[in-house]
Short mmCIF file of C-alpha atoms in Angstrom, two decimals:
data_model
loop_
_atom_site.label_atom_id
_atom_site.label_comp_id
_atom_site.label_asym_id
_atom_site.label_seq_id
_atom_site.Cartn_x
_atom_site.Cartn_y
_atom_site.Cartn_z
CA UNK A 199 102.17 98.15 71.31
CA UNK A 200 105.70 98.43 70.74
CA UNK A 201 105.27 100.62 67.73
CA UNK A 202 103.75 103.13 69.98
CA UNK A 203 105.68 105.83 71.23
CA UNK A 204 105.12 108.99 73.87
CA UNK A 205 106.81 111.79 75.49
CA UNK A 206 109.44 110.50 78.40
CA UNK A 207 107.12 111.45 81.72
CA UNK A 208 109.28 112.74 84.73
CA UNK A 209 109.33 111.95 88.10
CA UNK A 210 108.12 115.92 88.54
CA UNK A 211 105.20 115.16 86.66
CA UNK A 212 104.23 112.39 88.59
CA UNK A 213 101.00 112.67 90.37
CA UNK A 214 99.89 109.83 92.53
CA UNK A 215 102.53 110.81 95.97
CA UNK A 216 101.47 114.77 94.86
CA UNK A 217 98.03 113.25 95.36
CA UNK A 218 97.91 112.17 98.53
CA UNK A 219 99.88 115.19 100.32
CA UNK A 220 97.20 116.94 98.83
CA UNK A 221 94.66 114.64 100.48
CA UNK A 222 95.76 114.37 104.09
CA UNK A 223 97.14 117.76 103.92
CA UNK A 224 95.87 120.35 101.58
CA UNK A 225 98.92 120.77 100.04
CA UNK A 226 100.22 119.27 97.06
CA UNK A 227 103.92 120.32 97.54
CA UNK A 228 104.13 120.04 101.60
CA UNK A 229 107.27 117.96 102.51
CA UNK A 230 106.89 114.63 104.49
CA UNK A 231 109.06 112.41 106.95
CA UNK A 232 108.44 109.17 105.62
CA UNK A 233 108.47 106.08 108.32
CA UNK A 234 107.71 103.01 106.69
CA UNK A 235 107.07 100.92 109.64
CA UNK A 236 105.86 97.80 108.35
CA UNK A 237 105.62 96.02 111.77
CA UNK A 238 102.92 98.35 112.95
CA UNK A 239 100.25 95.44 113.65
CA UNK A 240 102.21 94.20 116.29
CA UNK A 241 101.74 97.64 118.54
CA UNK A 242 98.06 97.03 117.54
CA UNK A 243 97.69 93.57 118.52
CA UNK A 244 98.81 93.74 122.17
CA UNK A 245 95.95 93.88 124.25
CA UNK A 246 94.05 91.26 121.59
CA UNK A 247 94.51 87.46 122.33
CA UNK A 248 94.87 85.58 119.18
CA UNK A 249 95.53 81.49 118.33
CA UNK A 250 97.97 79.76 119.85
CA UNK A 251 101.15 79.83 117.65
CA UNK A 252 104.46 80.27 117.66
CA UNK A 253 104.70 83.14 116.15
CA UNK A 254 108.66 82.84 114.76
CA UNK A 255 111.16 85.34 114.01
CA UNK A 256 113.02 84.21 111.23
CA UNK A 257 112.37 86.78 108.33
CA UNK A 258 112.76 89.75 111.23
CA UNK A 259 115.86 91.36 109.48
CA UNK A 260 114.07 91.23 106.54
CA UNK A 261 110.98 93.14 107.43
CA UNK A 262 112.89 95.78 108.85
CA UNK A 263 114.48 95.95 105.61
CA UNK A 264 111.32 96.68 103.94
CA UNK A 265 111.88 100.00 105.22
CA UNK A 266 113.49 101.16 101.82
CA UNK A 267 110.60 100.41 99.39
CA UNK A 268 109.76 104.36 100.66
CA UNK A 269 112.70 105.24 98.41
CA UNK A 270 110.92 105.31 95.41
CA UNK A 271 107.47 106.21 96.80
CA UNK A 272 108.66 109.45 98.53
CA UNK A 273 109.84 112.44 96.02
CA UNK A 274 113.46 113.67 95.85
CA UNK A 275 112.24 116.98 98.39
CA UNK A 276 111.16 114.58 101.05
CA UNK A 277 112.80 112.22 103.85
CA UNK A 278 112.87 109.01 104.74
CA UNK A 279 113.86 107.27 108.03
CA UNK A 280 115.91 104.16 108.32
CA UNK A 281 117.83 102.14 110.43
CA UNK A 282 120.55 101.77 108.01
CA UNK A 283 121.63 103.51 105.12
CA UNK A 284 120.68 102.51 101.41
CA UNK A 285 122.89 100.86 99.63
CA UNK A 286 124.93 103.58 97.95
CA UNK A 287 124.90 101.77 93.87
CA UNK A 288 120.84 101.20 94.61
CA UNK A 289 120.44 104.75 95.43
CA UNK A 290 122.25 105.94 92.13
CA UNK A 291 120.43 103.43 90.22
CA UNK A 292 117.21 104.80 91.84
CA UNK A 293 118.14 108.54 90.44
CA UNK A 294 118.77 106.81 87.26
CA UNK A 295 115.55 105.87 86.96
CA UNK A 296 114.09 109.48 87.29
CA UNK A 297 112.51 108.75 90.37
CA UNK A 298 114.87 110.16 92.75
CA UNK A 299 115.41 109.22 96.39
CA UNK A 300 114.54 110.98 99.20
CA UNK A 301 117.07 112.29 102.07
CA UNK A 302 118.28 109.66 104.45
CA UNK A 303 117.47 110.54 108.03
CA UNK A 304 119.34 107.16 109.54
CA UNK A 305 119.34 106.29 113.37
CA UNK A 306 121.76 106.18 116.06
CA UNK A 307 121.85 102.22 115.93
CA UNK A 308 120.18 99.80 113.73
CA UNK A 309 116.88 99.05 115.18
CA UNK A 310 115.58 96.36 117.40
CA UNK A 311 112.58 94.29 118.36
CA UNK A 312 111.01 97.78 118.54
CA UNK A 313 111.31 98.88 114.88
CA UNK A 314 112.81 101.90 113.22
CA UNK A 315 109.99 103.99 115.33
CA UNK A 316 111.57 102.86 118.79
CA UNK A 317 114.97 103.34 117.10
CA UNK A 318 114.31 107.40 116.27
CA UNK A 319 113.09 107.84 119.66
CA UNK A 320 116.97 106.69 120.48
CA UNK A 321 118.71 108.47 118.41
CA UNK A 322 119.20 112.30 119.72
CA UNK A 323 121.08 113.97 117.05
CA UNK A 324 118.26 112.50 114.73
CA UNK A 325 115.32 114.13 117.41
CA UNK A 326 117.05 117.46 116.69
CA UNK A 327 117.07 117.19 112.72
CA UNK A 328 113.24 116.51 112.80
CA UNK A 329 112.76 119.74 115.53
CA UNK A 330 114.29 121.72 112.68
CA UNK A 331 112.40 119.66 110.04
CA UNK A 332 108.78 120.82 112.07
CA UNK A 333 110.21 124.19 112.44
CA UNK A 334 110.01 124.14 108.11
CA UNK A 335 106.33 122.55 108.80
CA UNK A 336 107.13 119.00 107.59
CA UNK A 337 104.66 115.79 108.31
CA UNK A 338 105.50 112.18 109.44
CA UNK A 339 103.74 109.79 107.56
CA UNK A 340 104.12 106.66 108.70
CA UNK A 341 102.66 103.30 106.93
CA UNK A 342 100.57 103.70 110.36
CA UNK A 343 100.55 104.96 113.52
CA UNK A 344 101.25 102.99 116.91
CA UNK A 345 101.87 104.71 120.03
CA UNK A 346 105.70 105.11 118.87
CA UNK A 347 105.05 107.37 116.22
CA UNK A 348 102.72 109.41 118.05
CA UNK A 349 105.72 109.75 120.42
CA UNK A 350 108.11 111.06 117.80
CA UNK A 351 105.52 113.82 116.85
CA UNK A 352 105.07 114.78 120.16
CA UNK A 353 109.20 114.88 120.97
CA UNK A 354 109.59 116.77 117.52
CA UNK A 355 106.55 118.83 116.53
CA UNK A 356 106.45 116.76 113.63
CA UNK A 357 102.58 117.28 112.61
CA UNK A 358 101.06 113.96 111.56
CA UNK A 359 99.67 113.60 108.39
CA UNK A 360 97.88 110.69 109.72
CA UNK A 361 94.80 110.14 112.13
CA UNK A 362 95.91 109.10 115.85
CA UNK A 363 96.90 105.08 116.90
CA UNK A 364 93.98 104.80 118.84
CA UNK A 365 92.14 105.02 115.46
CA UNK A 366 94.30 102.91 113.45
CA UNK A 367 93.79 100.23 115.91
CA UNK A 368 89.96 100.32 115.52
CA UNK A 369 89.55 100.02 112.27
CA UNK A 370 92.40 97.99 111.17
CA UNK A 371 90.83 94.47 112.98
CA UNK A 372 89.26 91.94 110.82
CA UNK A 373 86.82 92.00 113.13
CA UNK A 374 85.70 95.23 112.46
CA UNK A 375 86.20 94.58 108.56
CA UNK A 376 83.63 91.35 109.16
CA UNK A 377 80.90 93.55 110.78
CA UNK A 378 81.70 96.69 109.00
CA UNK A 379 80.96 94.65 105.68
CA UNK A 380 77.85 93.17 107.13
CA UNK A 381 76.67 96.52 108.30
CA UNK A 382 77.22 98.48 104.88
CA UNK A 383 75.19 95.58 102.92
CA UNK A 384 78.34 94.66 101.36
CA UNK A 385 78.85 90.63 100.08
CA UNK A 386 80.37 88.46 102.76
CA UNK A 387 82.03 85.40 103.07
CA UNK A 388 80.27 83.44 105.56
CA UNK A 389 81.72 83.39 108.54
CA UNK A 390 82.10 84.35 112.16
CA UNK A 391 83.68 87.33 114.70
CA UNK A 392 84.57 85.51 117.53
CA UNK A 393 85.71 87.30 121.02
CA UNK A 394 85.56 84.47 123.57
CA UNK A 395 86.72 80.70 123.66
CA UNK A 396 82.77 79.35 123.55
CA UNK A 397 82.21 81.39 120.57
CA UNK A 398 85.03 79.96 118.69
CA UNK A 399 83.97 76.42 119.31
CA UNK A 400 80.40 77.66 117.90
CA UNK A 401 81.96 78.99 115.05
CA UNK A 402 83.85 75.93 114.50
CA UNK A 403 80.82 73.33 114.57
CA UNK A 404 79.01 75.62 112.21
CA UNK A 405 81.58 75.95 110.03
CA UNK A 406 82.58 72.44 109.70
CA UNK A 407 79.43 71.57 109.68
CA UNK A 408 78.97 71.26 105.56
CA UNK A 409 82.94 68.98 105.75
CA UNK A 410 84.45 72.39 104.32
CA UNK A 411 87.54 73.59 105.35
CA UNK A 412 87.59 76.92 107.49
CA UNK A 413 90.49 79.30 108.06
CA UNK A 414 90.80 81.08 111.20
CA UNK A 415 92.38 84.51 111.51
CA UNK A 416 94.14 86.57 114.64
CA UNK A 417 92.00 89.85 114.78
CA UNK A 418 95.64 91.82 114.22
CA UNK A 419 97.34 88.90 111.66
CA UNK A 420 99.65 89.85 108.47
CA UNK A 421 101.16 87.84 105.71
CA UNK A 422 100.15 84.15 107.03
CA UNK A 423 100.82 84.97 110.47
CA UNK A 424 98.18 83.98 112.70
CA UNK A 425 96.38 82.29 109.95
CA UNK A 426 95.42 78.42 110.40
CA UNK A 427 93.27 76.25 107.85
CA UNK A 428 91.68 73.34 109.52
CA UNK A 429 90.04 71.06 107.11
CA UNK A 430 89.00 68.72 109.84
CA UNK A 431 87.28 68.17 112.81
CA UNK A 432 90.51 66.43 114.57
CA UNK A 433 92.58 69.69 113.68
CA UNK A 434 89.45 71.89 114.83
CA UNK A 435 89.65 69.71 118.28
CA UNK A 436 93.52 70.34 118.41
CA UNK A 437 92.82 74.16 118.37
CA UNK A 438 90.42 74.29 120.69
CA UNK A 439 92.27 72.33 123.44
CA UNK A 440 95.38 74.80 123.04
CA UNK A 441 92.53 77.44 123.51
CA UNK A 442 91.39 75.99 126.38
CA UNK A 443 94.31 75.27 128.19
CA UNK A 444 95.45 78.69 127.63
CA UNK A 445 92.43 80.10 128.87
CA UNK A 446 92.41 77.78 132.24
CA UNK A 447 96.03 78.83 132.44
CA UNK A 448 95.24 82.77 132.32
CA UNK A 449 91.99 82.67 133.87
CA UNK A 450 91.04 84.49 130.47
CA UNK A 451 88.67 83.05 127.40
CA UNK A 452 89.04 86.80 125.49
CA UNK A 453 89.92 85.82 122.12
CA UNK A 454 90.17 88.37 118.92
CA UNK A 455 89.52 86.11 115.37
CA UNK A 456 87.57 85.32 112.78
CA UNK A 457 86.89 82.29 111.39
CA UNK A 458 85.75 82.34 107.38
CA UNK A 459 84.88 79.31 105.02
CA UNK A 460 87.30 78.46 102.13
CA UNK A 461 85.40 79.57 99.25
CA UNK A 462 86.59 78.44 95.73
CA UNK A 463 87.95 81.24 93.39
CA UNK A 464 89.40 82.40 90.35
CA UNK A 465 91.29 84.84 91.91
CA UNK A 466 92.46 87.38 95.20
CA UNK A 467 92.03 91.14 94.47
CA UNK A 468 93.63 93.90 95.98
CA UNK A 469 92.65 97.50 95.33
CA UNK A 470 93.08 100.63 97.02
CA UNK A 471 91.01 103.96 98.11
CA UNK A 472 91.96 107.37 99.50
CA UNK A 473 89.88 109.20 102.11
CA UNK A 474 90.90 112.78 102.46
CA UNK A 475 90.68 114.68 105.53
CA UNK A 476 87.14 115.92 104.58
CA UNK A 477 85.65 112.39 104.04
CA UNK A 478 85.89 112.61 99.99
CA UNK A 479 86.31 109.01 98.25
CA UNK A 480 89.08 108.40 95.47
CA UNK A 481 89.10 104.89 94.60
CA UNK A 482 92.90 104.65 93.01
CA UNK A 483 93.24 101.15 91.78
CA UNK A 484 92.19 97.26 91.54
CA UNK A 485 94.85 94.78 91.34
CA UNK A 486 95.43 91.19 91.27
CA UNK A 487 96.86 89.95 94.30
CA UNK A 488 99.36 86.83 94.20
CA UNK A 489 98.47 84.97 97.53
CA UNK A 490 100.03 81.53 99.22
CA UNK A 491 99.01 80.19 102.43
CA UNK A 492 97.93 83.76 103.04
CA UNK A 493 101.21 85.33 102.57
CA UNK A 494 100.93 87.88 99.63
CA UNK A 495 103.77 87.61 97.18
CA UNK A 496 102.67 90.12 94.50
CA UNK A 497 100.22 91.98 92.25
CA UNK A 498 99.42 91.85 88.69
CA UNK A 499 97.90 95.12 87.00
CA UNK A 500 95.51 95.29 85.75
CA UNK A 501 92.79 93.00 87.06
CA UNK A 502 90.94 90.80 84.39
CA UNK A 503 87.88 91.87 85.54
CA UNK A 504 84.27 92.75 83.94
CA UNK A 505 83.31 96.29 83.90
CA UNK A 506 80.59 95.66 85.99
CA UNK A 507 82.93 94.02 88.38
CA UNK A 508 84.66 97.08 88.69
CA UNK A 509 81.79 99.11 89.40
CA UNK A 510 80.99 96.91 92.54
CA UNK A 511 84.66 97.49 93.81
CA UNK A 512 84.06 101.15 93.30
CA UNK A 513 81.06 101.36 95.07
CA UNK A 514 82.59 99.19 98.20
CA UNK A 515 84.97 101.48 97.96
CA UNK A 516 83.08 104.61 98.59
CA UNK A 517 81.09 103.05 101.40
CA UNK A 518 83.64 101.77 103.23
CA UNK A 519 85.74 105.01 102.72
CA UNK A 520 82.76 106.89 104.81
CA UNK A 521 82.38 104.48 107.00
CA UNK A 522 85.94 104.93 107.87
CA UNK A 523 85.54 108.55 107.50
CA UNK A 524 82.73 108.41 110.38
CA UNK A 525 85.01 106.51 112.57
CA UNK A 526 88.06 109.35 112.82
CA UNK A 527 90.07 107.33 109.81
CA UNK A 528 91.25 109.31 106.40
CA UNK A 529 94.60 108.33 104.55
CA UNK A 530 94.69 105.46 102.45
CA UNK A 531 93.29 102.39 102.76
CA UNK A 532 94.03 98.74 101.20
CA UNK A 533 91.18 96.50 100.84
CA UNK A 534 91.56 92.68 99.97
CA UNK A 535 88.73 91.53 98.05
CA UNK A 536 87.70 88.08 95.80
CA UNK A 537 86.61 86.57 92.72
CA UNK A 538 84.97 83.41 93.53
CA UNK A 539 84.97 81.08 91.05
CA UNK A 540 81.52 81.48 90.43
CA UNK A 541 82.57 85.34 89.24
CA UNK A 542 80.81 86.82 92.21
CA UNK A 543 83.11 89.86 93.99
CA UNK A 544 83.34 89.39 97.53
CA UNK A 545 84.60 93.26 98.02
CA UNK A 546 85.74 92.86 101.65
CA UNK A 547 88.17 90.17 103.31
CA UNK A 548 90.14 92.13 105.29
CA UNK A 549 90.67 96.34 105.64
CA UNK A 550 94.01 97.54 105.86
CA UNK A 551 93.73 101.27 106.37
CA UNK A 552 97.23 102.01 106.65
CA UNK A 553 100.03 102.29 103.38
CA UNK A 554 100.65 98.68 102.03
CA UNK A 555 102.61 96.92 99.45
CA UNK A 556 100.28 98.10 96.66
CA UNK A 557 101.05 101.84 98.17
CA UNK A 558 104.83 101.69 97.36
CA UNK A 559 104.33 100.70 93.73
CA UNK A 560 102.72 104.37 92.91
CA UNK A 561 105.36 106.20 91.76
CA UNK A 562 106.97 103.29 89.82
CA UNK A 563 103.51 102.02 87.86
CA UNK A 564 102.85 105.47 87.38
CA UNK A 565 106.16 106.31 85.50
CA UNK A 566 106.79 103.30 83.59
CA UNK A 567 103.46 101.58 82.84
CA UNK A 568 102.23 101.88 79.62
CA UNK A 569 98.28 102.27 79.45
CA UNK A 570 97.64 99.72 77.61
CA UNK A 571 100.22 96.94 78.74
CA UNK A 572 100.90 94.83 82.26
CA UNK A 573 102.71 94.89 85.22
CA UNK A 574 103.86 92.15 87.59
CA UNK A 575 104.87 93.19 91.37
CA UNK A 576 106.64 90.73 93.10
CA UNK A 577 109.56 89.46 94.90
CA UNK A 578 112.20 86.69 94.25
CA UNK A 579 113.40 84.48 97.11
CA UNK A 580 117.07 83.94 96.82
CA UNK A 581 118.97 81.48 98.45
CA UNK A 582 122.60 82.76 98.94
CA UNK A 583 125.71 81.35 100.31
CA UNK A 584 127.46 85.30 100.08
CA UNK A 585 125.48 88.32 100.46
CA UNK A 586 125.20 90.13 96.95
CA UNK A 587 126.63 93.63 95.57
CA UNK A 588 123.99 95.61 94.03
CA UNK A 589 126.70 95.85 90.83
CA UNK A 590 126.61 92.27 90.64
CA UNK A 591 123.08 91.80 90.87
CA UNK A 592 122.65 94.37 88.14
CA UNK A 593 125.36 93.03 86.00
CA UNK A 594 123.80 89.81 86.18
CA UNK A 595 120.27 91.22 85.24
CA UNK A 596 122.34 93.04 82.42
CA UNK A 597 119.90 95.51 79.75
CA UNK A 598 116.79 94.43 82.44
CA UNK A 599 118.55 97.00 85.32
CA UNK A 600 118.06 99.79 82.45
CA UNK A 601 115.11 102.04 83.04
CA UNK A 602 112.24 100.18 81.15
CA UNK A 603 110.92 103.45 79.19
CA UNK A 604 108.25 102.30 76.65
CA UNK A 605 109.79 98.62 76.61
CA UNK A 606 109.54 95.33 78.44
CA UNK A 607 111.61 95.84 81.40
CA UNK A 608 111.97 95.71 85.41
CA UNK A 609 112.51 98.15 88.21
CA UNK A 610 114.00 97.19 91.49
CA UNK A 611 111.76 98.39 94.32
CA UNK A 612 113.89 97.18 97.86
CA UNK A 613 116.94 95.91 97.46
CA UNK A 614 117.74 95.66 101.08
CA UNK A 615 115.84 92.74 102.28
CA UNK A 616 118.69 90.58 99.99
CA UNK A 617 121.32 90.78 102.42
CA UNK A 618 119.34 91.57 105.40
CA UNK A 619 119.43 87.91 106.80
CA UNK A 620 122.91 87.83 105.94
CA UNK A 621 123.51 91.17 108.20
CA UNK A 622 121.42 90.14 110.61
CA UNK A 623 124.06 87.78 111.49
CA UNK A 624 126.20 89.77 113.33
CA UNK A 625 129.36 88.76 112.40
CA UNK A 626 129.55 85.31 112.67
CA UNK A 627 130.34 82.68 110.75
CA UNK A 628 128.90 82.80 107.11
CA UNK A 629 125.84 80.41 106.36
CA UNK A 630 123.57 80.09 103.83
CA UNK A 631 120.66 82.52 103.87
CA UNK A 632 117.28 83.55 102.61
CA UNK A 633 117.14 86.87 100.62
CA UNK A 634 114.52 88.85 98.58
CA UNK A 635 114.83 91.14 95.45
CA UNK A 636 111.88 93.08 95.68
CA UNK A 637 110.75 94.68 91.52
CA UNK A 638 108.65 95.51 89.47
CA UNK A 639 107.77 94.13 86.02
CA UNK A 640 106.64 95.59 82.96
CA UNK A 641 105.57 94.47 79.71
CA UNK A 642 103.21 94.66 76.86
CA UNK A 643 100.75 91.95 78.09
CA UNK A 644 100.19 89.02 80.21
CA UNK A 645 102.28 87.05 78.05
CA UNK A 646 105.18 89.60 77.96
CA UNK A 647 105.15 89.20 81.31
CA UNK A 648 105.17 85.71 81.83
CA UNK A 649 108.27 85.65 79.61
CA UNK A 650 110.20 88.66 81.50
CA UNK A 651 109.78 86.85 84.72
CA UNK A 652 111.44 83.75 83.23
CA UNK A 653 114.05 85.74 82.18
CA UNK A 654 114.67 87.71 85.42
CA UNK A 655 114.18 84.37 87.43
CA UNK A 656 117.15 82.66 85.13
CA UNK A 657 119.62 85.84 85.47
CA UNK A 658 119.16 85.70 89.40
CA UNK A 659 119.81 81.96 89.36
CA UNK A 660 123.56 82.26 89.39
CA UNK A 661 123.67 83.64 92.96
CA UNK A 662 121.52 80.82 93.89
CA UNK A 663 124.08 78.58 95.11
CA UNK A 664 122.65 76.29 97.25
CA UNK A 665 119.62 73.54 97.56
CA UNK A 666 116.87 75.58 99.23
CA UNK A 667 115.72 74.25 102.75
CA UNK A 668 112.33 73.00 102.56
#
């Protein structure tokens, strides 16, 4: 592969963000207000009654951070909102790459509890630069739409490129992914919707019933949150008495989960459709999803799957997509899917028909992947006693922080959720702190990859000072 060479591709050839405008709008060069508000399940979730948990707030900052991976997703004509500005090295290091950024629309204040949505809808000056942003007919397109952003349209004349929150609250519960699957005649894991305390406790005994494990799920849960395992009947018993008291407490049994069993497997998928605003089906790509504990920590392209695996996927795909169609949805949608390890596809686990981490690798995969080599998205935990320069961090990554055109190589997709623990802070005293480097790998094969990772994994190792916590 190496000996194989091609014309450099710009970022104004790029297709896949050209793609979509052209799906939810008609037009392939209209000009969108990104809002990459990656929080949006909790506006969802608040009138559904999950497990008990304590639901903790520790990687907050860093969420909010997230934020930025719409730098390299959105094209240099566009905007993107933020509660902060980028990092002024990552942004020239994202032009270097031939991507481009997007303009910065920043708020008043960085943003609270209520996200960078809330934030905008505090900021003034910022309300007036979107007015004259509508008056040029630009979108907001956020990851997906709460209450909030319908708010900010309304306040701006912002038109949405997106269908309205009450919509994007429907479909995006695993309930409705459980029956939705059932209905189409797509393959599901066995399992249970469960809306009241009695029918968890059925769902339990029937589930436990074989001495399998069984996970349960909050309708409105994301990366691990809301998730338990129970692999027993004393844990199973534990659950239910929290459930209980809660609902003697509140006077209330509602309850919004699922509960699934733990099927073996050789592998999670991820892959990703587009439903345009007249109900036409563009299945865009299948990806191997890196999963732990139910928190997703990165993809590998492409899938090692059979042709005829792929087919299935594809023909999920276009179900589901009118399905969604039928119920007011179009915009993309993120489907986890997977391989058991008896090579059957389950195709549906959860919907997610809203932008997701797949979503913000578009632009990158699609400039620097070769067509015939691999690419590993993922993040790095860091563990730092001193937040980190972006000039450090690149000196320390040395010829890897080079644009990886036709050669093994990485691209840094969010560089803000590093420090964002570290900021969160708020001035006081310095402690040691959980960051993230958030790239994008790219090699000739599964083995090139392998080896890149080890590489980027040793270079970031000097800033890891300290023992990480358990």
């Amino acid at each position: 592969m190496s000996g194989i060479s091609r014309a450099p591709r710009s970022a104004e050839g790029l297709s896949s963000t050209k793609d979509l405008k052209e799906a939810l709008t008609g037009d392939r060069a209209a000009r969108f207000v990104w809002l990459c508000n990656f929080e949006v399940e909790h506006r969802w979730a608040r009138a559904y009654t999950g497990i008990p948990a304590v639901r903790g707030s520790a990687t907050a900052a860093t969420v909010q951070r997230m934020e930025e991976l719409g730098a390299l997703l959105a094209e240099p004509g566009d905007h993107l909102l933020l509660d902060r500005p980028l990092d002024a090295h990552y942004r020239r290091y994202a032009e270097r790459t031939g991507l481009g950024a997007p303009a910065e629309l920043v708020t008043r204040a960085p943003a609270a509890e209520g996200g960078t949505a809330a934030a905008v809808l505090d900021s003034p000056e910022l309300l007036d630069r979107l007015r004259a942003l509508a008056r040029d007919g630009a979108f907001l397109m956020p990851m997906g739409a709460s209450d909030r952003e319908r708010r900010v349209t309304e306040l701006t004349g912002l038109r949405s490129a997106v269908p309205d929150a009450a919509v994007y609250e429907h479909v995006n519960s695993k309930i409705y992914s459980r029956r939705t699957a059932a209905e189409l005649g797509l393959r599901t894991i066995p399992g249970f919707c469960c809306e009241t305390a009695g029918q968890l406790r059925h769902a339990l005994e029937e589930g436990l019933r074989e001495g399998q494990p069984v996970i349960v799920k909050d309708a409105y849960g994301v990366s691990g949150r809301g998730l338990v395992v129970l692999d027993s009947r004393k844990k199973a018993d534990q659950l239910l008495r929290m459930v209980d008291r809660r609902a003697r407490k509140t006077g209330d049994d509602a309850l919004h989960v699922v509960v699934e069993a733990f099927l073996p497997k050789r592998f999670d998928l991820n892959y990703q459709f587009t439903v345009d605003r007249h109900g036409g089906v563009r299945l865009d790509f299948v990806k191997e999803a890196l999963t732990a504990g139910g928190v997703h920590l990165g993809h590998v392209m492409p899938a090692d799957l059979t042709a005829a695996q792929r087919d299935e996927l594809a023909e999920a795909a276009e179900r589901l997509g009118k399905r969604l169609f039928a119920d007011g949805f179009f915009g993309i949608v993120g489907v986890d899917a997977l391989l058991g390890a008896d090579d059957l596809v389950y195709p549906v686990l959860e919907i997610n028909a809203r932008l997701n981490m797949s979503s913000y690798q578009g632009r990158v995969t699609e400039l620097f992947g070769r067509s015939d080599g691999a690419a590993l998205a993922k993040h790095y935990p860091l563990r730092l006693s001193a937040p980190v320069g972006f000039p450090a961090l690149a000196e320390a990554l040395g010829p890897l922080a080079e644009p990886p055109r036709d050669r093994d190589g990485l691209v840094v997709t969010c560089f803000g959720t590093v420090n964002a623990q570290a900021a969160a802070a708020d001035g006081e005293a310095p402690a040691p702190f959980d960051g993230r480097l958030y790239a994008v790998l790219f090699a000739a094969d599964r083995a090139g990859l392998a080896a890149l990772d080890r590489r980027v994994t040793t270079a970031l190792s000097r800033f890891d000072t300290t023992e990480r916590t358990p």
